[in-house]
Amino acid sequence: CQMALRWAFFSSVENSAGIQVVVADCGSYLYLNSLRPTPECTVTRNSGPDHKCDSFGQPDGSESSYNEYKYGLDFTGSVDTNSYVDPFAINSKLLIDAIDAFPSKNVRFLFGKWDVCMCGAAGMENDPDYCFPTGTDCTPNYFQFSLNDVLCCDTYPDTFVDNVADSHLGGMVQGSNRLQRGLNYVQYLQYFYAPRGDP
């Protein structure tokens, strides 16, 4: 998912080529400036499939790593890039062109309404109906979230043993779970591109 979205952004393939990119429940998204959803958009619980976010700003007191590539377009730190992204890191014109071209690309987003678990971050109110499936033994579980002796599992039913939801700063400022992050990102793109007259 993350690779497909980033390919769609950096690719020079035009929409007229008939290519459609579908991304679903990414762990994180590529933001186009330093703005992120404000705290009321990143509550640490299941905010549901009707979650709305119309408030974006720079995260308070956070270090700048939240905006480094893969989470944003800041290439100035010790960021691992690759030969595909390197030209954009050193040529701001290419980066501006990619930002301008992105709304014309055929990118579709799919979100799972139960993809609301985050087992690797402190302070989460993991949903008892979805985050503790019987028969799983997901790790790591640093904060020992459990319900009736069943550990929290943020990747079920894809796996019964691994927790992999991104709990790094760059992911957490985008939302507290994959559903919330996806909904926030789509609304961010609308917010970002609205002044330009793009849909």
Coordinates of N, CA, C and O in Angstrom, one line a residue:
C1 N 0.8 -1.2 0.0 CA 0.0 0.0 0.0 C 0.9 1.3 0.0 O 0.7 2.1 -0.8
Q2 N 1.8 1.3 1.0 CA 2.6 2.5 1.1 C 3.5 2.7 -0.2 O 3.6 3.8 -0.7
M3 N 4.0 1.6 -0.7 CA 4.8 1.7 -1.9 C 4.0 2.1 -3.1 O 4.4 2.9 -3.9
A4 N 2.8 1.6 -3.2 CA 1.9 1.9 -4.4 C 1.6 3.4 -4.3 O 1.6 4.1 -5.4
L5 N 1.2 3.9 -3.2 CA 0.9 5.4 -3.1 C 2.1 6.2 -3.4 O 2.0 7.2 -4.2
R6 N 3.2 5.9 -2.9 CA 4.4 6.7 -3.2 C 4.8 6.6 -4.7 O 5.2 7.5 -5.3
W7 N 4.7 5.4 -5.2 CA 4.9 5.2 -6.7 C 4.0 6.1 -7.5 O 4.4 6.8 -8.4
A8 N 2.7 6.1 -7.1 CA 1.7 7.0 -7.8 C 2.1 8.4 -7.7 O 2.0 9.2 -8.7
F9 N 2.6 8.9 -6.6 CA 3.0 10.3 -6.4 C 4.2 10.6 -7.3 O 4.3 11.6 -8.0
F10 N 5.3 9.8 -7.2 CA 6.6 10.1 -7.8 C 6.6 9.7 -9.3 O 7.4 10.2 -10.1
S11 N 5.7 8.8 -9.7 CA 5.7 8.3 -11.1 C 5.4 9.4 -12.1 O 4.6 10.3 -11.9
S12 N 6.1 9.4 -13.2 CA 5.8 10.3 -14.3 C 4.7 9.8 -15.2 O 4.3 10.4 -16.2
V13 N 4.1 8.6 -14.9 CA 3.0 8.1 -15.7 C 1.8 9.0 -15.6 O 1.3 9.4 -14.6
E14 N 1.3 9.4 -16.8 CA 0.1 10.2 -16.9 C -1.2 9.4 -16.7 O -1.2 8.2 -17.0
N15 N -2.2 10.1 -16.2 CA -3.5 9.5 -16.0 C -4.0 8.9 -17.3 O -4.7 7.9 -17.4
S16 N -3.7 9.6 -18.4 CA -4.1 9.1 -19.7 C -3.6 7.7 -20.1 O -4.1 7.1 -21.0
A17 N -2.7 7.2 -19.4 CA -2.1 5.9 -19.7 C -3.1 4.8 -19.2 O -2.8 3.6 -19.5
G18 N -4.2 5.2 -18.6 CA -5.2 4.2 -18.1 C -4.8 3.4 -16.9 O -5.4 2.3 -16.6
I19 N -3.8 3.9 -16.2 CA -3.4 3.2 -14.9 C -4.2 3.7 -13.7 O -4.3 4.9 -13.5
Q20 N -4.7 2.8 -13.0 CA -5.4 3.1 -11.7 C -4.6 2.5 -10.6 O -4.2 1.3 -10.7
V21 N -4.3 3.3 -9.6 CA -3.6 2.8 -8.4 C -4.6 2.7 -7.3 O -5.3 3.7 -7.0
V22 N -4.7 1.5 -6.6 CA -5.7 1.3 -5.5 C -4.8 1.0 -4.3 O -4.0 0.1 -4.3
V23 N -5.0 1.8 -3.2 CA -4.3 1.6 -2.0 C -5.3 1.4 -0.9 O -6.4 2.0 -0.9
A24 N -5.0 0.5 0.0 CA -6.0 0.2 1.1 C -5.3 0.1 2.4 O -4.3 -0.7 2.6
D25 N -5.8 0.8 3.4 CA -5.4 0.7 4.8 C -3.9 0.8 5.0 O -3.3 0.0 5.6
C26 N -3.3 1.8 4.4 CA -1.8 2.0 4.6 C -1.5 2.3 6.0 O -2.3 2.9 6.8
G27 N -0.3 1.9 6.4 CA 0.2 2.2 7.7 C 0.5 3.7 7.9 O 0.4 4.2 9.0
S28 N 0.9 4.3 6.8 CA 1.2 5.7 6.8 C 1.0 6.2 5.4 O 1.0 5.5 4.5
Y29 N 1.0 7.6 5.3 CA 0.7 8.2 4.0 C 1.8 9.3 3.8 O 2.4 9.8 4.7
L30 N 1.9 9.7 2.5 CA 2.9 10.7 2.1 C 2.2 12.0 2.1 O 1.5 12.4 1.2
Y31 N 2.5 12.9 3.1 CA 2.0 14.2 3.2 C 2.8 15.2 2.4 O 4.0 15.0 2.3
L32 N 2.2 16.2 1.8 CA 2.8 17.0 0.8 C 3.4 18.3 1.4 O 4.0 19.1 0.7
N33 N 3.1 18.6 2.7 CA 3.7 19.7 3.4 C 3.9 19.3 4.8 O 3.7 18.2 5.2
S34 N 4.2 20.3 5.7 CA 4.4 20.0 7.1 C 3.1 19.9 7.9 O 3.2 19.6 9.1
L35 N 2.0 20.1 7.4 CA 0.7 20.0 8.1 C 0.3 18.6 8.3 O 0.5 17.8 7.5
R36 N -0.3 18.4 9.5 CA -0.9 17.1 9.8 C -2.2 17.3 10.5 O -2.5 18.4 11.0
P37 N -3.0 16.3 10.6 CA -4.3 16.4 11.4 C -4.0 16.9 12.8 O -3.1 16.5 13.4
T38 N -4.9 17.8 13.3 CA -4.7 18.3 14.6 C -5.2 17.3 15.6 O -5.9 16.3 15.2
P39 N -4.9 17.4 16.9 CA -5.2 16.4 17.9 C -6.7 16.0 17.9 O -7.0 14.8 18.2
E40 N -7.6 16.8 17.7 CA -9.0 16.4 17.7 C -9.3 15.4 16.5 O -10.3 14.7 16.6
C41 N -8.4 15.3 15.6 CA -8.6 14.4 14.4 C -7.8 13.1 14.7 O -7.9 12.2 13.8
T42 N -7.1 13.0 15.7 CA -6.2 11.8 16.0 C -6.5 11.2 17.4 O -5.6 10.7 18.0
V43 N -7.8 11.2 17.8 CA -8.1 10.6 19.1 C -7.7 9.2 19.2 O -7.6 8.5 18.2
T44 N -7.3 8.7 20.3 CA -6.7 7.4 20.5 C -7.7 6.3 20.8 O -7.6 5.6 21.8
R45 N -8.7 6.3 20.0 CA -9.8 5.3 20.1 C -10.4 5.1 18.7 O -10.1 5.9 17.8
N46 N -11.3 4.2 18.5 CA -12.0 4.0 17.3 C -13.0 5.1 17.1 O -14.0 5.2 17.8
S47 N -12.7 6.0 16.1 CA -13.6 7.1 15.8 C -14.5 6.8 14.6 O -15.3 7.6 14.2
G48 N -14.4 5.5 14.1 CA -15.4 5.0 13.2 C -15.3 5.4 11.7 O -14.5 6.3 11.4
P49 N -16.0 4.8 10.9 CA -15.9 5.0 9.4 C -16.5 6.4 9.0 O -16.2 6.9 7.9
D50 N -17.2 7.1 9.9 CA -17.7 8.4 9.6 C -16.8 9.5 10.1 O -17.2 10.7 10.1
H51 N -15.6 9.2 10.6 CA -14.6 10.1 11.1 C -14.4 11.3 10.1 O -14.2 11.1 8.9
K52 N -14.4 12.5 10.6 CA -14.2 13.7 9.8 C -13.0 14.4 10.4 O -12.8 14.5 11.6
C53 N -12.2 15.1 9.5 CA -11.1 15.9 10.0 C -11.1 17.1 9.0 O -10.9 16.9 7.8
D54 N -11.2 18.3 9.6 CA -11.1 19.5 8.7 C -10.1 20.5 9.4 O -10.2 21.7 9.1
S55 N -9.3 20.0 10.2 CA -8.3 20.9 10.9 C -6.9 20.3 10.8 O -6.7 19.2 11.3
F56 N -6.0 21.1 10.2 CA -4.7 20.6 10.0 C -3.7 21.7 10.4 O -3.9 22.9 10.2
G57 N -2.6 21.3 11.0 CA -1.6 22.2 11.5 C -0.3 21.5 11.7 O -0.2 20.3 11.6
Q58 N 0.7 22.2 12.2 CA 2.0 21.6 12.5 C 1.9 21.0 13.9 O 1.4 21.6 14.8
P59 N 2.3 19.7 14.1 CA 2.2 19.1 15.4 C 3.0 19.9 16.4 O 4.1 20.4 16.2
D60 N 2.4 20.1 17.6 CA 3.0 20.8 18.7 C 4.1 20.1 19.3 O 4.0 18.9 19.6
G61 N 5.3 20.8 19.4 CA 6.4 20.2 20.2 C 7.0 19.0 19.6 O 7.9 18.4 20.3
S62 N 6.6 18.6 18.4 CA 7.3 17.3 17.9 C 8.5 17.6 17.2 O 8.7 18.7 16.6
E63 N 9.4 16.7 17.2 CA 10.6 16.8 16.4 C 10.3 16.8 14.9 O 9.2 16.4 14.5
S64 N 11.2 17.2 14.1 CA 10.9 17.4 12.7 C 10.8 16.0 11.9 O 10.4 16.0 10.8
S65 N 11.2 14.9 12.6 CA 11.2 13.6 11.9 C 9.8 13.2 11.4 O 9.7 12.4 10.5
Y66 N 8.8 13.8 11.9 CA 7.4 13.4 11.5 C 7.2 13.7 10.0 O 6.3 13.2 9.3
N67 N 8.0 14.7 9.5 CA 7.8 15.1 8.1 C 8.9 14.6 7.1 O 9.0 14.9 6.0
E68 N 9.8 13.7 7.7 CA 10.8 13.2 6.8 C 10.2 12.1 5.9 O 9.2 11.5 6.2
Y69 N 10.8 12.0 4.7 CA 10.4 10.9 3.8 C 10.5 9.6 4.5 O 11.4 9.3 5.2
K70 N 9.5 8.9 4.6 CA 8.4 8.3 3.9 C 7.1 8.9 4.4 O 6.1 8.7 3.8
Y71 N 7.1 9.7 5.5 CA 5.9 10.3 6.0 C 5.6 11.7 5.3 O 4.4 12.1 5.3
G72 N 6.6 12.3 4.8 CA 6.5 13.7 4.2 C 7.5 13.8 3.1 O 8.2 12.9 2.7
L73 N 7.7 15.1 2.7 CA 8.6 15.4 1.6 C 9.9 16.1 2.1 O 10.5 16.7 1.3
D74 N 10.2 16.0 3.4 CA 11.5 16.5 3.9 C 12.6 15.5 3.7 O 12.6 14.5 4.3
F75 N 13.5 15.9 2.8 CA 14.6 15.0 2.5 C 15.9 15.5 3.1 O 17.0 15.0 2.8
T76 N 15.9 16.5 4.0 CA 17.1 17.1 4.5 C 17.8 16.3 5.6 O 19.0 16.5 5.8
G77 N 17.1 15.4 6.3 CA 17.8 14.7 7.4 C 18.5 13.5 6.9 O 18.8 13.4 5.7
S78 N 18.8 12.6 7.8 CA 19.4 11.3 7.4 C 18.4 10.3 6.9 O 18.2 9.3 7.5
V79 N 17.7 10.7 5.8 CA 16.6 9.9 5.3 C 17.1 8.9 4.3 O 17.9 9.2 3.4
D80 N 16.7 7.7 4.4 CA 17.0 6.6 3.4 C 16.1 6.8 2.2 O 14.9 6.7 2.3
T81 N 16.7 7.2 1.1 CA 15.9 7.3 -0.1 C 16.4 6.2 -1.0 O 17.1 5.3 -0.6
N82 N 16.0 6.3 -2.3 CA 16.4 5.3 -3.2 C 16.6 5.9 -4.6 O 16.3 7.1 -4.7
S83 N 17.1 5.2 -5.6 CA 17.4 5.8 -6.9 C 16.1 6.4 -7.5 O 16.2 7.3 -8.3
Y84 N 14.9 5.9 -7.1 CA 13.7 6.4 -7.7 C 13.3 7.7 -7.1 O 12.8 8.6 -7.8
V85 N 13.6 7.9 -5.8 CA 13.2 9.2 -5.1 C 14.3 10.2 -5.1 O 14.1 11.4 -5.1
D86 N 15.6 9.8 -5.3 CA 16.7 10.7 -5.2 C 16.6 11.9 -6.1 O 16.9 13.0 -5.6
P87 N 16.2 11.8 -7.3 CA 16.1 13.0 -8.2 C 15.1 14.1 -7.6 O 15.4 15.3 -7.7
F88 N 14.1 13.7 -6.8 CA 13.1 14.6 -6.2 C 13.8 15.3 -5.0 O 13.4 16.4 -4.7
A89 N 14.6 14.6 -4.3 CA 15.3 15.1 -3.1 C 16.3 16.2 -3.5 O 16.5 17.1 -2.7
I90 N 16.8 16.2 -4.7 CA 17.8 17.2 -5.0 C 17.3 18.2 -6.0 O 18.0 19.2 -6.3
N91 N 16.1 18.0 -6.6 CA 15.6 18.9 -7.6 C 14.2 19.4 -7.2 O 13.2 18.7 -7.4
S92 N 14.1 20.6 -6.6 CA 12.8 21.1 -6.1 C 11.8 21.3 -7.2 O 10.6 21.1 -7.0
K93 N 12.2 21.5 -8.4 CA 11.3 21.7 -9.5 C 10.6 20.3 -9.8 O 9.4 20.3 -10.1
L94 N 11.3 19.2 -9.8 CA 10.7 17.9 -10.0 C 9.7 17.7 -8.9 O 8.6 17.1 -9.1
L95 N 10.0 18.1 -7.7 CA 9.1 17.8 -6.5 C 7.8 18.7 -6.7 O 6.7 18.2 -6.5
I96 N 7.9 19.9 -7.1 CA 6.8 20.8 -7.3 C 5.9 20.2 -8.5 O 4.7 20.2 -8.4
D97 N 6.5 19.8 -9.5 CA 5.8 19.2 -10.6 C 5.0 17.9 -10.2 O 3.9 17.7 -10.6
A98 N 5.6 17.1 -9.3 CA 4.9 15.9 -8.8 C 3.7 16.3 -8.0 O 2.7 15.7 -8.1
I99 N 3.9 17.3 -7.1 CA 2.8 17.8 -6.3 C 1.7 18.3 -7.2 O 0.5 18.0 -7.0
D100 N 2.0 19.1 -8.2 CA 1.0 19.6 -9.2 C 0.3 18.5 -10.0 O -0.9 18.6 -10.3
A101 N 1.0 17.4 -10.3 CA 0.4 16.4 -11.1 C -0.4 15.4 -10.3 O -1.2 14.7 -10.9
F102 N -0.2 15.3 -9.0 CA -0.8 14.2 -8.2 C -2.3 14.2 -8.3 O -2.9 13.1 -8.5
P103 N -3.1 15.3 -8.3 CA -4.5 15.2 -8.4 C -5.0 14.7 -9.7 O -6.2 14.2 -9.7
S104 N -4.2 14.7 -10.7 CA -4.7 14.2 -12.0 C -4.5 12.7 -12.1 O -4.9 12.1 -13.1
K105 N -3.8 12.1 -11.2 CA -3.6 10.7 -11.2 C -4.8 9.9 -10.7 O -5.5 10.4 -9.8
N106 N -5.0 8.7 -11.2 CA -6.1 7.9 -10.9 C -5.8 7.0 -9.7 O -5.4 5.9 -9.8
V107 N -5.9 7.6 -8.5 CA -5.6 6.9 -7.2 C -6.9 6.7 -6.4 O -7.7 7.7 -6.3
R108 N -7.2 5.5 -6.0 CA -8.4 5.2 -5.2 C -8.0 4.7 -3.9 O -7.0 4.0 -3.8
F109 N -8.8 5.0 -2.9 CA -8.5 4.6 -1.5 C -9.6 3.6 -1.0 O -10.8 3.9 -1.2
L110 N -9.2 2.5 -0.4 CA -10.1 1.6 0.2 C -9.7 1.5 1.7 O -8.6 1.4 2.0
F111 N -10.7 1.6 2.6 CA -10.5 1.5 4.0 C -11.4 0.4 4.7 O -12.6 0.4 4.3
G112 N -10.8 -0.3 5.6 CA -11.6 -1.3 6.3 C -12.2 -0.7 7.6 O -11.4 -0.1 8.4
K113 N -13.5 -0.8 7.7 CA -14.1 -0.1 8.9 C -13.7 -0.7 10.2 O -13.9 -0.1 11.2
W114 N -13.1 -1.9 10.2 CA -12.6 -2.5 11.5 C -11.1 -2.4 11.6 O -10.6 -3.0 12.5
D115 N -10.5 -1.7 10.8 CA -9.0 -1.6 10.9 C -8.7 -0.4 11.8 O -8.2 0.6 11.5
V116 N -9.0 -0.6 13.1 CA -9.0 0.4 14.1 C -8.1 0.1 15.3 O -8.2 0.8 16.3
C117 N -7.3 -0.9 15.2 CA -6.5 -1.3 16.3 C -5.1 -0.8 16.2 O -4.5 -0.7 15.2
M118 N -4.5 -0.4 17.4 CA -3.1 0.0 17.5 C -2.5 -0.5 18.7 O -2.8 0.0 19.8
C119 N -1.8 -1.6 18.6 CA -1.4 -2.4 19.8 C 0.0 -1.9 20.2 O 0.5 -2.3 21.3
G120 N 0.7 -1.1 19.5 CA 2.0 -0.7 19.8 C 2.2 0.7 20.3 O 3.3 1.3 20.3
A121 N 1.1 1.4 20.7 CA 1.3 2.8 21.2 C 0.6 2.9 22.6 O -0.6 2.4 22.7
A122 N 1.2 3.6 23.5 CA 0.6 3.8 24.8 C -0.6 4.7 24.7 O -0.7 5.5 23.8
G123 N -1.5 4.5 25.6 CA -2.7 5.3 25.7 C -3.8 5.0 24.8 O -4.9 5.7 24.8
M124 N -3.7 3.9 24.0 CA -4.8 3.6 23.1 C -6.0 3.0 23.8 O -5.8 2.2 24.8
E125 N -7.2 3.3 23.4 CA -8.4 2.6 23.9 C -8.8 1.7 22.7 O -9.6 2.0 21.9
N126 N -8.1 0.5 22.7 CA -8.4 -0.4 21.6 C -9.8 -1.0 21.7 O -10.2 -1.4 22.8
D127 N -10.5 -1.1 20.6 CA -11.9 -1.5 20.6 C -12.0 -2.9 21.0 O -11.5 -3.8 20.4
P128 N -12.8 -3.2 22.1 CA -12.9 -4.6 22.5 C -13.6 -5.5 21.5 O -13.4 -6.7 21.6
D129 N -14.4 -4.9 20.6 CA -15.1 -5.8 19.6 C -14.2 -6.2 18.5 O -14.6 -7.2 17.8
Y130 N -13.1 -5.5 18.2 CA -12.3 -5.9 17.0 C -10.9 -6.1 17.3 O -10.2 -6.8 16.5
C131 N -10.3 -5.7 18.4 CA -8.9 -5.7 18.6 C -8.4 -6.9 19.4 O -7.2 -7.0 19.6
F132 N -9.2 -7.8 19.9 CA -8.8 -8.9 20.7 C -9.5 -10.2 20.2 O -10.2 -10.8 20.9
P133 N -9.2 -10.6 19.0 CA -9.8 -11.8 18.4 C -9.3 -13.0 19.1 O -8.1 -13.2 19.2
T134 N -10.2 -13.9 19.4 CA -9.8 -15.2 20.0 C -9.0 -16.0 19.1 O -9.2 -16.0 17.9
G135 N -8.0 -16.7 19.6 CA -7.2 -17.6 18.8 C -5.9 -16.9 18.2 O -5.2 -17.5 17.4
T136 N -5.7 -15.7 18.6 CA -4.5 -15.0 18.2 C -3.5 -14.8 19.3 O -3.8 -14.9 20.5
D137 N -2.3 -14.6 18.9 CA -1.2 -14.4 19.9 C -0.2 -13.4 19.3 O 0.9 -13.7 18.9
C138 N -0.7 -12.2 19.1 CA 0.1 -11.2 18.3 C 1.1 -10.5 19.2 O 0.8 -10.1 20.3
T139 N 2.3 -10.3 18.6 CA 3.4 -9.6 19.3 C 4.1 -8.7 18.3 O 3.9 -8.9 17.1
P140 N 4.8 -7.7 18.6 CA 5.0 -7.3 20.0 C 3.8 -6.6 20.6 O 2.9 -6.1 19.8
N141 N 3.7 -6.7 21.9 CA 2.6 -6.1 22.6 C 3.2 -5.3 23.8 O 3.0 -5.8 24.9
Y142 N 3.9 -4.3 23.5 CA 4.7 -3.6 24.5 C 3.9 -3.1 25.7 O 4.4 -3.0 26.8
F143 N 2.6 -2.8 25.5 CA 1.8 -2.2 26.6 C 0.8 -3.2 27.2 O 0.0 -2.9 28.0
Q144 N 1.0 -4.5 26.8 CA 0.2 -5.6 27.3 C -1.3 -5.3 27.3 O -2.0 -5.6 28.2
F145 N -1.8 -4.7 26.2 CA -3.2 -4.6 26.0 C -3.8 -6.0 25.9 O -3.4 -6.8 25.1
S146 N -4.7 -6.3 26.8 CA -5.4 -7.6 26.7 C -6.8 -7.5 27.2 O -7.1 -6.6 27.9
L147 N -7.6 -8.5 26.8 CA -9.0 -8.5 27.2 C -9.3 -10.0 27.3 O -9.2 -10.8 26.4
N148 N -9.7 -10.4 28.5 CA -10.0 -11.8 28.8 C -8.9 -12.7 28.4 O -9.1 -13.8 27.8
D149 N -7.6 -12.3 28.7 CA -6.4 -13.1 28.5 C -6.1 -13.2 27.0 O -5.3 -14.0 26.6
V150 N -6.7 -12.4 26.1 CA -6.4 -12.4 24.7 C -5.7 -11.1 24.4 O -6.1 -10.0 24.8
L151 N -4.4 -11.2 23.8 CA -3.7 -10.0 23.5 C -4.2 -9.2 22.4 O -4.8 -9.8 21.5
C152 N -4.0 -7.9 22.4 CA -4.3 -7.1 21.3 C -3.7 -7.5 20.0 O -2.5 -7.9 20.0
C153 N -4.4 -7.5 18.9 CA -3.9 -7.9 17.6 C -4.3 -6.9 16.5 O -5.5 -6.8 16.2
D154 N -3.3 -6.1 16.0 CA -3.7 -5.0 15.0 C -3.6 -5.4 13.6 O -3.8 -4.6 12.7
T155 N -3.4 -6.7 13.3 CA -3.3 -7.2 11.9 C -4.3 -8.3 11.6 O -4.3 -8.8 10.5
Y156 N -5.1 -8.7 12.5 CA -6.0 -9.8 12.3 C -7.1 -9.4 11.3 O -7.5 -8.2 11.3
P157 N -7.5 -10.1 10.3 CA -7.3 -11.6 10.1 C -6.1 -11.9 9.2 O -5.9 -13.0 8.8
D158 N -5.3 -10.9 8.8 CA -4.2 -11.1 7.9 C -3.2 -12.0 8.6 O -2.5 -12.8 7.9
T159 N -3.0 -11.8 9.9 CA -2.0 -12.7 10.6 C -2.6 -12.8 12.0 O -3.3 -12.0 12.5
F160 N -2.2 -13.9 12.6 CA -2.6 -14.3 14.0 C -1.5 -14.1 15.0 O -1.7 -14.3 16.1
V161 N -0.3 -13.6 14.5 CA 0.8 -13.6 15.4 C 1.6 -12.3 15.4 O 2.5 -12.1 16.2
D162 N 1.4 -11.4 14.5 CA 2.2 -10.2 14.3 C 1.4 -8.9 14.5 O 0.3 -8.7 13.9
N163 N 1.9 -7.9 15.3 CA 1.4 -6.6 15.3 C 2.4 -5.7 14.5 O 3.6 -5.7 14.8
V164 N 1.9 -5.0 13.5 CA 2.8 -4.3 12.6 C 2.3 -2.8 12.4 O 2.9 -2.1 11.6
A165 N 1.2 -2.4 13.0 CA 0.7 -1.1 12.7 C 1.8 -0.1 13.1 O 2.4 -0.2 14.2
D166 N 2.0 0.9 12.3 CA 3.1 1.9 12.5 C 2.9 2.8 13.7 O 1.9 3.6 13.7
S167 N 3.7 2.7 14.8 CA 3.5 3.5 16.0 C 4.6 4.5 16.1 O 4.8 5.1 17.2
H168 N 5.4 4.7 15.0 CA 6.4 5.8 15.1 C 5.7 7.2 15.0 O 4.6 7.3 14.6
L169 N 6.5 8.2 15.4 CA 5.9 9.5 15.5 C 5.3 9.9 14.1 O 4.2 10.5 14.1
G170 N 6.0 9.7 13.0 CA 5.5 10.0 11.7 C 4.1 9.4 11.4 O 3.3 10.0 10.7
G171 N 3.9 8.2 11.9 CA 2.6 7.6 11.7 C 1.6 8.1 12.7 O 0.4 8.4 12.3
M172 N 1.9 8.3 13.9 CA 1.0 8.6 15.0 C 0.4 10.0 14.8 O -0.7 10.3 15.1
V173 N 1.2 11.0 14.2 CA 0.6 12.3 14.0 C -0.4 12.3 12.8 O -1.1 13.3 12.6
Q174 N -0.4 11.2 12.0 CA -1.4 11.1 11.0 C -2.7 10.5 11.4 O -3.8 10.7 10.8
G175 N -2.7 9.8 12.6 CA -3.9 9.2 13.1 C -3.6 8.1 14.1 O -2.4 7.6 14.0
S176 N -4.5 7.6 14.9 CA -4.2 6.6 15.9 C -4.3 5.2 15.4 O -4.0 4.3 16.0
N177 N -4.9 5.0 14.2 CA -5.1 3.7 13.6 C -5.2 3.8 12.1 O -5.3 4.9 11.6
R178 N -5.2 2.7 11.4 CA -5.2 2.8 9.9 C -6.4 3.4 9.3 O -6.3 4.1 8.3
L179 N -7.6 3.1 9.8 CA -8.8 3.7 9.3 C -8.8 5.2 9.5 O -9.0 5.9 8.5
Q180 N -8.5 5.6 10.7 CA -8.4 7.1 11.0 C -7.4 7.8 10.1 O -7.6 8.8 9.5
R181 N -6.2 7.1 9.9 CA -5.2 7.7 9.1 C -5.6 7.9 7.6 O -5.3 8.9 7.0
G182 N -6.3 6.8 7.1 CA -6.7 6.9 5.7 C -7.8 8.0 5.5 O -7.7 8.8 4.6
L183 N -8.8 8.0 6.4 CA -9.8 9.1 6.3 C -9.2 10.5 6.5 O -9.6 11.4 5.7
N184 N -8.3 10.6 7.4 CA -7.6 11.9 7.6 C -6.8 12.3 6.3 O -6.8 13.5 5.9
Y185 N -6.2 11.3 5.7 CA -5.4 11.6 4.5 C -6.2 12.1 3.3 O -5.9 13.1 2.7
V186 N -7.3 11.4 3.1 CA -8.2 11.8 2.0 C -8.7 13.3 2.2 O -8.7 14.1 1.3
Q187 N -9.1 13.6 3.5 CA -9.6 14.9 3.8 C -8.4 15.9 3.7 O -8.7 17.1 3.4
Y188 N -7.2 15.5 4.1 CA -6.1 16.4 3.9 C -5.8 16.7 2.5 O -5.6 17.9 2.1
L189 N -5.9 15.7 1.6 CA -5.7 16.0 0.2 C -6.7 17.0 -0.3 O -6.4 17.9 -1.1
Q190 N -8.0 16.9 0.1 CA -9.0 17.8 -0.3 C -8.6 19.2 0.2 O -8.8 20.2 -0.5
Y191 N -8.2 19.3 1.5 CA -7.8 20.6 2.1 C -6.6 21.2 1.4 O -6.6 22.4 1.1
F192 N -5.6 20.3 1.1 CA -4.4 20.8 0.4 C -4.6 21.3 -1.0 O -4.1 22.4 -1.4
Y193 N -5.4 20.6 -1.7 CA -5.6 21.0 -3.1 C -6.8 21.9 -3.4 O -6.9 22.5 -4.5
A194 N -7.7 22.1 -2.5 CA -8.9 23.0 -2.7 C -8.5 24.4 -3.1 O -9.1 25.0 -4.0
P195 N -7.5 25.1 -2.5 CA -7.1 26.4 -2.9 C -6.6 26.5 -4.4 O -6.6 27.5 -5.0
R196 N -6.1 25.3 -4.9 CA -5.6 25.3 -6.3 C -6.8 25.0 -7.3 O -6.5 25.0 -8.5
G197 N -7.9 24.7 -6.7 CA -9.1 24.4 -7.6 C -9.1 23.0 -8.1 O -9.9 22.6 -9.0
D198 N -8.3 22.1 -7.5 CA -8.3 20.7 -7.8 C -9.3 20.0 -6.9 O -9.5 20.3 -5.8
P199 N -9.9 18.9 -7.5 CA -10.9 18.1 -6.7 C -10.2 17.4 -5.5 O -9.1 17.1 -5.5

